[in-house]
XYZ file of C-alpha atoms in Angstrom:
383
model
C 18.059 -5.974 15.585
C 17.445 -7.988 12.378
C 13.824 -7.993 11.133
C 13.587 -11.717 11.870
C 14.230 -10.951 15.558
C 11.942 -7.908 15.912
C 9.471 -8.285 18.785
C 6.414 -7.755 16.579
C 5.478 -9.537 13.348
C 2.862 -8.793 10.692
C 2.206 -9.730 7.051
C 4.372 -12.806 7.549
C 3.931 -16.563 8.044
C 3.096 -17.916 11.495
C 5.773 -17.967 14.183
C 4.780 -19.356 17.528
C 6.383 -16.714 19.732
C 4.178 -14.000 18.223
C 0.937 -15.954 18.672
C -1.229 -14.602 21.481
C -4.727 -14.160 22.813
C -6.330 -17.212 21.164
C -5.748 -19.923 23.775
C -9.459 -20.646 24.226
C -10.091 -20.826 20.477
C -6.992 -22.981 19.977
C -8.140 -25.508 22.579
C -11.595 -25.716 20.994
C -10.125 -26.129 17.512
C -7.701 -28.838 18.616
C -10.516 -30.735 20.310
C -12.573 -30.739 17.117
C -9.737 -31.802 14.832
C -8.329 -34.469 17.165
C -11.741 -36.108 17.244
C -12.085 -36.239 13.467
C -14.432 -33.281 13.030
C -14.199 -30.554 10.404
C -13.945 -26.867 11.364
C -14.197 -23.453 9.759
C -12.664 -20.285 11.203
C -14.618 -17.211 10.109
C -13.323 -13.676 10.630
C -12.391 -10.523 8.705
C -8.886 -10.194 7.211
C -6.171 -9.547 9.772
C -7.994 -11.114 12.699
C -5.657 -14.093 13.013
C -7.422 -16.897 11.117
C -4.334 -18.251 9.368
C -2.150 -18.026 12.486
C -4.748 -19.892 14.543
C -4.939 -22.584 11.863
C -1.132 -22.784 11.683
C -0.872 -23.075 15.474
C -3.368 -25.947 15.466
C -1.567 -27.774 12.640
C 1.780 -27.317 14.373
C 0.549 -28.801 17.647
C -1.314 -31.671 16.003
C 1.751 -32.586 13.954
C 3.950 -32.494 17.050
C 1.573 -34.498 19.242
C 0.803 -37.238 16.731
C 3.356 -38.201 14.036
C 0.595 -40.221 12.331
C -1.215 -37.026 11.348
C -0.181 -35.630 7.966
C -0.870 -31.882 7.827
C -1.062 -30.027 4.517
C -2.392 -26.815 2.988
C -4.432 -26.778 -0.223
C -4.430 -23.144 -1.345
C -7.204 -21.728 -3.517
C -5.410 -18.491 -4.323
C -4.043 -19.538 -7.720
C -7.022 -21.694 -8.716
C -9.171 -20.241 -11.491
C -11.297 -23.315 -12.202
C -11.950 -26.764 -10.703
C -9.094 -28.426 -12.634
C -6.596 -26.022 -11.046
C -7.774 -26.907 -7.569
C -7.891 -30.643 -8.271
C -4.310 -30.691 -9.587
C -3.034 -28.636 -6.663
C -5.005 -30.706 -4.149
C -3.650 -33.997 -5.494
C -0.093 -32.689 -5.514
C -0.252 -31.430 -1.933
C -1.820 -34.647 -0.629
C 0.857 -36.765 -2.328
C 3.634 -34.486 -1.027
C 2.292 -34.999 2.487
C 2.191 -38.756 1.939
C 5.793 -39.067 0.736
C 8.871 -36.819 0.370
C 10.156 -38.870 -2.577
C 8.993 -37.900 -6.102
C 9.246 -41.495 -7.353
C 7.092 -42.791 -4.535
C 4.552 -40.010 -5.088
C 4.320 -41.032 -8.727
C 3.833 -44.673 -7.735
C 1.002 -43.687 -5.370
C -0.581 -41.513 -8.059
C -0.429 -44.263 -10.677
C -2.044 -46.674 -8.246
C -4.802 -44.431 -6.895
C -5.327 -41.932 -9.733
C -5.187 -44.036 -12.914
C -7.583 -41.822 -14.888
C -5.587 -38.637 -14.165
C -2.561 -39.815 -16.240
C 0.051 -38.699 -13.671
C 3.662 -38.160 -14.727
C 6.820 -36.512 -13.386
C 7.927 -33.334 -15.106
C 11.743 -33.243 -14.738
C 11.788 -29.449 -14.845
C 12.249 -27.663 -12.576
C 12.339 -30.294 -9.799
C 10.539 -33.527 -10.632
C 7.086 -31.998 -10.243
C 4.084 -34.305 -10.440
C 1.604 -33.323 -13.152
C -1.738 -34.567 -14.435
C -3.880 -34.483 -17.565
C -6.159 -31.521 -16.804
C -8.981 -32.719 -19.042
C -9.107 -36.080 -17.330
C -9.005 -34.443 -13.910
C -12.359 -32.817 -14.553
C -13.791 -36.047 -15.948
C -12.852 -38.016 -12.818
C -12.829 -35.548 -9.892
C -13.893 -38.147 -7.319
C -10.557 -39.954 -7.674
C -8.704 -36.803 -6.658
C -11.122 -35.755 -3.930
C -11.074 -39.186 -2.306
C -7.273 -39.478 -2.362
C -6.634 -38.452 1.292
C -9.047 -41.087 2.597
C -7.546 -43.813 0.400
C -3.961 -43.008 1.410
C -4.852 -42.694 5.088
C -6.690 -45.998 5.121
C -3.788 -47.689 3.349
C -1.080 -46.297 5.641
C -2.998 -46.221 8.937
C -2.382 -42.474 9.223
C -4.701 -39.476 9.247
C -4.759 -36.339 7.107
C -5.520 -32.804 8.230
C -6.194 -30.616 5.208
C -6.250 -26.848 5.620
C -8.012 -24.824 2.901
C -7.494 -21.070 3.445
C -9.654 -18.374 1.824
C -12.462 -20.860 1.402
C -14.798 -18.082 0.246
C -12.978 -18.395 -3.100
C -14.294 -21.912 -3.561
C -17.627 -20.756 -4.962
C -15.762 -18.748 -7.611
C -14.170 -21.823 -9.209
C -17.261 -22.606 -11.217
C -20.537 -20.872 -11.925
C -23.283 -22.615 -10.058
C -22.761 -25.052 -7.205
C -22.218 -28.340 -9.080
C -18.518 -28.673 -8.212
C -19.086 -27.601 -4.605
C -21.765 -30.254 -4.202
C -19.495 -32.870 -5.792
C -16.743 -32.021 -3.312
C -19.160 -32.155 -0.388
C -20.554 -35.504 -1.523
C -17.062 -37.051 -1.432
C -15.550 -35.351 1.613
C -18.525 -35.993 3.882
C -17.720 -39.724 3.769
C -14.116 -39.309 4.908
C -13.277 -40.777 8.302
C -9.477 -40.579 8.207
C -9.247 -37.019 6.864
C -10.308 -33.819 8.638
C -10.810 -30.492 6.894
C -10.056 -27.048 8.292
C -11.313 -24.004 6.399
C -10.751 -20.312 6.984
C -12.574 -17.499 5.267
C -13.912 -13.978 5.415
C -16.911 -12.198 3.980
C -19.072 -11.583 7.018
C -22.432 -13.324 7.474
C -22.494 -14.331 3.797
C -19.496 -16.621 4.347
C -20.880 -18.149 7.535
C -24.148 -18.878 5.737
C -22.275 -21.246 3.418
C -22.254 -23.643 6.373
C -25.540 -22.712 8.025
C -28.102 -22.431 5.215
C -29.769 -25.681 4.071
C -29.557 -24.598 0.426
C -25.744 -24.343 0.499
C -23.485 -27.200 -0.576
C -21.486 -27.271 2.681
C -24.464 -26.981 5.021
C -23.490 -28.421 8.424
C -20.303 -29.877 6.980
C -18.063 -28.165 9.552
C -18.275 -26.555 12.957
C -18.184 -22.771 12.512
C -15.858 -20.830 14.824
C -16.370 -17.056 14.421
C -13.385 -15.178 15.847
C -13.932 -12.203 18.118
C -11.487 -9.334 18.751
C -8.723 -10.053 21.241
C -9.393 -8.962 24.800
C -7.899 -5.599 25.882
C -6.102 -7.309 28.765
C -4.370 -9.888 26.576
C -3.375 -7.200 24.053
C -1.843 -4.924 26.701
C 0.001 -7.824 28.328
C 1.327 -8.948 24.941
C 2.583 -5.453 24.038
C 4.383 -5.090 27.382
C 5.967 -8.535 27.041
C 7.135 -7.932 23.462
C 8.678 -4.551 24.369
C 10.588 -6.279 27.158
C 11.695 -9.023 24.752
C 12.915 -6.310 22.374
C 14.968 -4.569 25.052
C 12.768 -1.476 25.377
C 10.247 -0.112 27.857
C 6.594 0.874 27.662
C 4.405 2.050 30.518
C 1.271 0.037 31.322
C -0.822 3.110 30.467
C 0.595 3.421 26.940
C 0.321 -0.332 26.382
C -3.346 -0.088 27.348
C -3.857 2.927 25.076
C -2.276 1.110 22.132
C -4.526 -1.895 22.802
C -7.580 0.363 23.005
C -6.772 1.986 19.644
C -6.393 -1.409 17.971
C -9.715 -2.683 19.396
C -8.482 -6.264 19.571
C -7.375 -6.373 15.898
C -4.361 -8.777 15.891
C -2.615 -7.579 12.734
C -3.094 -3.929 13.621
C -1.709 -4.583 17.103
C 1.395 -6.172 15.578
C 2.049 -3.389 13.065
C 1.337 -0.453 15.337
C 3.303 -2.138 18.115
C 6.225 -2.569 15.727
C 6.216 1.090 14.684
C 5.983 2.224 18.310
C 8.818 -0.088 19.340
C 11.050 1.210 16.541
C 10.358 4.818 17.527
C 11.120 4.214 21.209
C 14.569 5.165 22.460
C 16.179 4.706 25.852
C 13.158 6.110 27.660
C 9.846 4.311 27.967
C 7.407 4.763 25.059
C 5.032 7.650 25.705
C 2.246 9.617 24.051
C 4.638 11.402 21.705
C 6.010 8.146 20.283
C 2.510 6.649 19.990
C 1.264 9.684 18.053
C 4.264 9.451 15.735
C 3.592 5.735 15.229
C 0.002 6.552 14.257
C 1.166 9.239 11.831
C 3.518 6.700 10.254
C 0.726 4.130 9.995
C -1.604 6.566 8.210
C 1.230 7.678 5.909
C 1.922 4.068 4.941
C -1.736 3.101 4.461
C -3.198 6.373 3.220
C -3.081 5.498 -0.481
C -4.667 2.098 0.133
C -7.417 3.748 2.190
C -8.063 6.229 -0.636
C -8.399 3.372 -3.140
C -10.774 1.571 -0.806
C -12.953 4.656 -0.454
C -12.886 5.411 -4.188
C -14.050 1.888 -4.977
C -17.335 2.432 -3.138
C -20.589 3.965 -4.315
C -21.538 7.351 -2.876
C -24.193 5.876 -0.584
C -21.827 3.111 0.607
C -19.157 5.664 1.459
C -21.740 7.823 3.202
C -22.840 4.844 5.272
C -19.237 4.264 6.364
C -18.968 7.936 7.285
C -22.045 7.572 9.465
C -20.610 4.523 11.254
C -17.262 6.316 11.657
C -19.094 9.140 13.434
C -20.750 6.707 15.811
C -24.202 6.503 14.230
C -25.987 3.195 14.766
C -29.608 3.885 13.836
C -28.793 3.989 10.156
C -32.372 3.500 8.974
C -33.718 6.401 11.009
C -34.872 9.392 8.965
C -32.525 11.970 10.620
C -29.433 9.808 9.987
C -30.430 8.943 6.411
C -30.998 12.628 5.638
C -27.871 13.887 7.418
C -25.561 11.448 5.636
C -27.542 11.058 2.386
C -27.866 7.301 2.696
C -30.728 6.906 0.237
C -33.797 4.812 1.023
C -34.129 2.329 3.923
C -33.937 -0.517 1.386
C -30.680 0.772 -0.132
C -29.241 1.350 3.353
C -29.965 -2.265 4.308
C -28.461 -3.487 1.025
C -25.329 -1.362 1.425
C -24.844 -2.529 5.003
C -25.007 -6.148 3.830
C -22.563 -5.485 0.965
C -20.105 -3.658 3.205
C -20.143 -6.522 5.687
C -19.611 -9.044 2.890
C -16.665 -6.937 1.680
C -15.224 -6.913 5.236
C -15.477 -3.177 5.787
C -17.866 -3.660 8.697
C -18.595 -6.336 11.255
C -20.939 -6.798 14.191
C -24.705 -6.737 14.500
C -27.084 -4.245 12.949
C -27.344 -2.231 16.179
C -23.594 -2.467 16.911
C -21.698 -2.032 13.654
C -17.974 -1.416 13.813
C -15.069 -1.295 11.378
C -13.066 -4.468 10.842
C -10.039 -2.127 10.696
C -10.686 0.563 13.329
C -7.964 2.816 11.941
C -9.673 2.891 8.555
C -12.739 4.158 10.378
C -10.666 6.858 12.074
C -9.029 7.744 8.751
C -12.523 8.491 7.402
C -13.073 10.849 10.326
C -9.748 12.549 9.603
C -10.380 12.872 5.860
C -14.014 13.952 5.886
C -14.645 15.443 9.331
C -11.348 17.059 10.339
C -10.464 14.706 13.188
C -6.897 14.719 14.496
C -4.616 12.088 15.979
C -4.766 13.806 19.348
C -8.337 12.551 19.595
C -6.868 9.042 19.819
C -3.897 9.827 22.079
């Protein structure tokens, strides 16, 4: 079976047939966006933020042709001018497929940005970067101007929004963006981001530029029932069998982690022959997963301080009272103050999630890898 037809998909753009377990969140998100509100999806990497956003944009675009959906990516932006140029280009592309018409719109609405068409490689619209930073409001207000002029609406998706604060030291640019976007009535904004509580606080603390700008939707792990049902259905779609017990065990190992469910399900499906997938195939799939990710896990562990790594070891072994004297001494966590600081840093770096009394790994198999590497655990403890 070609990779494009495999029954599981990971590390790839959204495809509707692989989307599962987020019906409730999707309905809530669609309700917000259809009614002109802004939303932010907050969750660790691999928990399905971008797929949920893509599903919402797909449905909104299908249901209402007057909604122009676009993505303004922050990944390549190093400073505000980068983002402004990219943002303007994406908005104009959504407004018109024709380069000449995009240029005409830019000349009319962005006179200070000195727009022009670069013939190489494919009539790309460019701007004077210096003037972009001198007149950012023109760029930032462009979706509202175009929507008002055409009678349409814009839905603008900004992934990895936690990068926004890195565009400029201080919060001047963030506050400028907020000051313009908060007045938009014909444009809705959808953000996704990770970074634990620190990211959510960007929208919940009064001192932050985007305080109460958008409705925050923290994603939770997928339910065990939806995961097991999805695995069974995808095996059937791929022409192979899996017993309900093994599908449940796979779901339990993944702990509702969407990307992990897709990858481990893919490895298990590939390893399954004419007979139904069993414990042997699931153990082999786990061995393959750890072989593929072992070097990345080593780099992750080596990038931590000794006390941060020790704290992760403690969580991996099921400890929750991290500030108690016996746990701090047993795992050499340092002082209570350093333990609290490390916990906060590890959550901001998306190693851990949950509440203080119920910490868990954002990637449960990284947590088990720590048990294997430092405490002699074996795969048979999982299966």
